Amino acid sequence: MSSAASASVFSHLPGPLAPPPPTPMLSTLLRHRLTATASSSPTHSTPLRLRALVAAAMSSSSASAPHGGRKPNRLAAEHSPYLLQHAHNPVDWYPWGDEAFQKARAKDVPIFLSIGYSTCHWCHVMEVESFENEEVAKLLNDWFVSIKVDREERPDVDKVYMTYVSALHGGGGWPLSVFLSPDLKPLMGGTYFPPDDKYGRPGFKTVLRKVKEAWETKREALERSGNLVIEQLRDALSAKASSQDVPNDLAVVSVDQCVEQLASRYDPKFGGFGSAPKFPRPVEDYIMLYKFRKHMEAGKESEALNIKKMVTHTLDCMARGGVHDHVGGGFHRYSVDECWHVPHFEKMLYDQGQIVNVYLDTFLITGDEYYSIVARDILDYLRRDMIGKEGEIFSAEDADSAEYEGAPRKKEGAFYVWTSKEIEDTLGENAELFKNHYYVKSSGNCDLSPMSDPHNEFSCKNVLIERKPAFSMASKCGKSLDEYSQILGDCRQKLFDVRSKRPRPHLDDKVIVSWNGLAISAFARASQILKSGPSGTIFNFPVTGCYPVEYLEVAENAANFIKEKLYDACSKRLNHSYRNGPSKAPGFLDDYAFLISGLLDLYEFGGKIEWLLWAVQLQVTQDELFLDKQGGGYFNTPGEDPSVLLRVKEDYDGAEPSGNSVAAINLIRLSSIFDASKSTGYKCNVEHLLAVFETRLRQLSIALPLMCCAADMLSVPSRKQVVLVGQKGSEEFQDMVAATFSLYDPNRTVIQIDPRNTEEMEFWDNNNANIAQMARSSPLGKPAVAHVCQDFKCSPPVTSPGALRGLLNKTLVAASSA
């Protein structure tokens, strides 16, 4: 904390203990202010040091009847799966809202705020250890007003207090545990606390007693500190730019610096850009592939190939690792070791959508079908397990589950791990082949790194991992790759059937607009990019091998669900999430920006003008609600809820990209669609946004890889336009669309237009007369004509996919020659 008084009260209490995800990196000055007097706080534990605590925590869970016969608390009336998980705790929980705030003011006591999400492993641990504990509950009920928040339902509330804890301790994580004054100012915070004093560290009950004592004896200092912290955070996180001018060198400097820093962190043995624990951070791969393209355009083939090698090796290691669910498809949250082997087993929608797009881009660059198959693996997992009856895409699956029906406790990874005997009993004569391929051992295989399983939680258990590629293993067995792959696929299908009989991990069936936007983008892009694969490809389980157009239907169904259930056509506003009805939370910046991005992809890849029209309208609403018209950039909230103390201008591209980065790219894409009058307005907003974050782009570009790309996109004098004119439903037209997307080009806008469609022609007449004229003047009698425009000139129209591919390739060669 920033005041010596409060620091002296809490300096002996533990800092965050949960494994920290990548969190926003605050300014050096702010962090210095907030941590100068808290230097005695312990540093973060790794996930490994905490496994011993979990074993004791989860084993203490009672095998008695659910909820122990307790009456439900206030959370029973909520829709959030996370809040409902705590509806029978003996803690007198309140949801975030005026009732809780008024109770704290009336009792004149601090608030204990606990934030997590339904698939959070460590949140489950703290519930079992503390919130189900009658003694702890009595302390909370007597001395505090306790509030439980689902961070996925209220990311605005989470952002305020996660930012505080991250600045205070140098990192954060969930569960987030923060003590507040009745006016919601932070007093002290951390993440996971064990219930009792252990390992020389105070437990949660000790923390509660110390906070109560400090509130009663040093209240004035605490409240003064809370006010000061919020003011410092507000100043640091609402940067403004007086000028809209972006220096000419900003794009090159930020992109080059970010790529150089990532390359310096590259792990040549196991891939990835950093050490354990290893989180997929797709924005890192995105900027590396973006720079690959820039190098190719500049004729720097050697530099380009070096970047491509880093990305492909990383994606290969991820796909072969245990972080990838080989039996059911999709990717887990992260690996605890450096070799992508033993994961934290939850699956998050935001990971799946972004990872698909990275594999799709790599497929386009390499032509290697392996990457397209991994993309299908993820998409088919989502289609099978994560989509509701109305097309909505659910949020996440838990890491924990019971080992068997009626088990007294849940264990992390129980649904996903295997004993050698289970595999032998299931696969029979193919068991040895499968075990050799996936490094299955009777003693368990979590031995590749000292970090994988130091407390022997997975003794005699196996997390499937491919240590060698299939072609080398097939050769060793004397089989063709097709035969070998077919055997593995059949084995995975059998194991999937056995696994399906196990108790399933909890499914968080909440629908979040922003995460659906990321998935919509992935499905829409896959619908065309995967057409570039060779015909006659053989797919093996868990890949279904559907025709790519089916992915477009998934994307459109998800978009329609949001439009029908989470969008008010009168106010033009979004709600943030849906479960048994829309949530109380409004749409946030990420919801608008990510959905607009998905809708632009739906239009470019699918061709329906309705998605472009909606994207344009949502951009208008986004500007009205979040744009700082004087200072530049976008706030993360509308600023209409007085209980949310900070309006942050988020810039960190972490596990999810920042709303400002995605918004910047959206504006650039929109500017290339409209005529000069409207295009200028979009570009001005991007320039002002980048000016806000100029210092960060220069000094800490590795934190903003996607925004670095946006800066470079803006610097391109004329974004390439591919205008496809013709009969959209015809096979010839669809072949031209597929040809357009058969090459990787992040600086390309695709416009599909059917001159016979009155609504479309009216739109273009009103918004870009040049496009309308191009449509009217296209050769008659041709079902599909393509115009490629760049550097303020258009090439002669072409009418065949081969000619279009040649023209697009020619523009890349021409750029390289220049």
Coordinates of C-alpha atoms in Angstrom, one line a residue, residues 152-157 514 574-576 585-593 622 626 635-638 644:
E152 CA -16.6 -13.4 -16.1
E153 CA -20.0 -11.8 -15.4
R154 CA -18.5 -8.6 -13.9
P155 CA -15.1 -8.1 -15.5
D156 CA -15.5 -4.4 -14.7
V157 CA -15.5 -5.0 -11.0
S514 CA -16.7 -11.1 -26.2
L574 CA -25.4 -5.1 -25.8
N575 CA -25.6 -7.0 -22.6
H576 CA -22.4 -8.7 -21.5
A585 CA -24.1 -6.2 -16.5
P586 CA -24.0 -4.0 -19.6
G587 CA -21.8 -4.8 -22.6
F588 CA -18.2 -3.7 -22.0
L589 CA -15.6 -2.5 -24.5
D590 CA -14.4 -6.1 -25.1
D591 CA -17.9 -7.2 -25.9
Y592 CA -18.3 -4.6 -28.6
A593 CA -14.8 -4.8 -30.0
Q622 CA -19.0 1.7 -29.0
F626 CA -16.5 4.2 -24.4
F635 CA -12.5 3.1 -21.6
N636 CA -13.4 -0.5 -20.7
T637 CA -16.8 0.5 -19.1
P638 CA -19.5 3.0 -20.0
V644 CA -17.2 0.7 -10.3

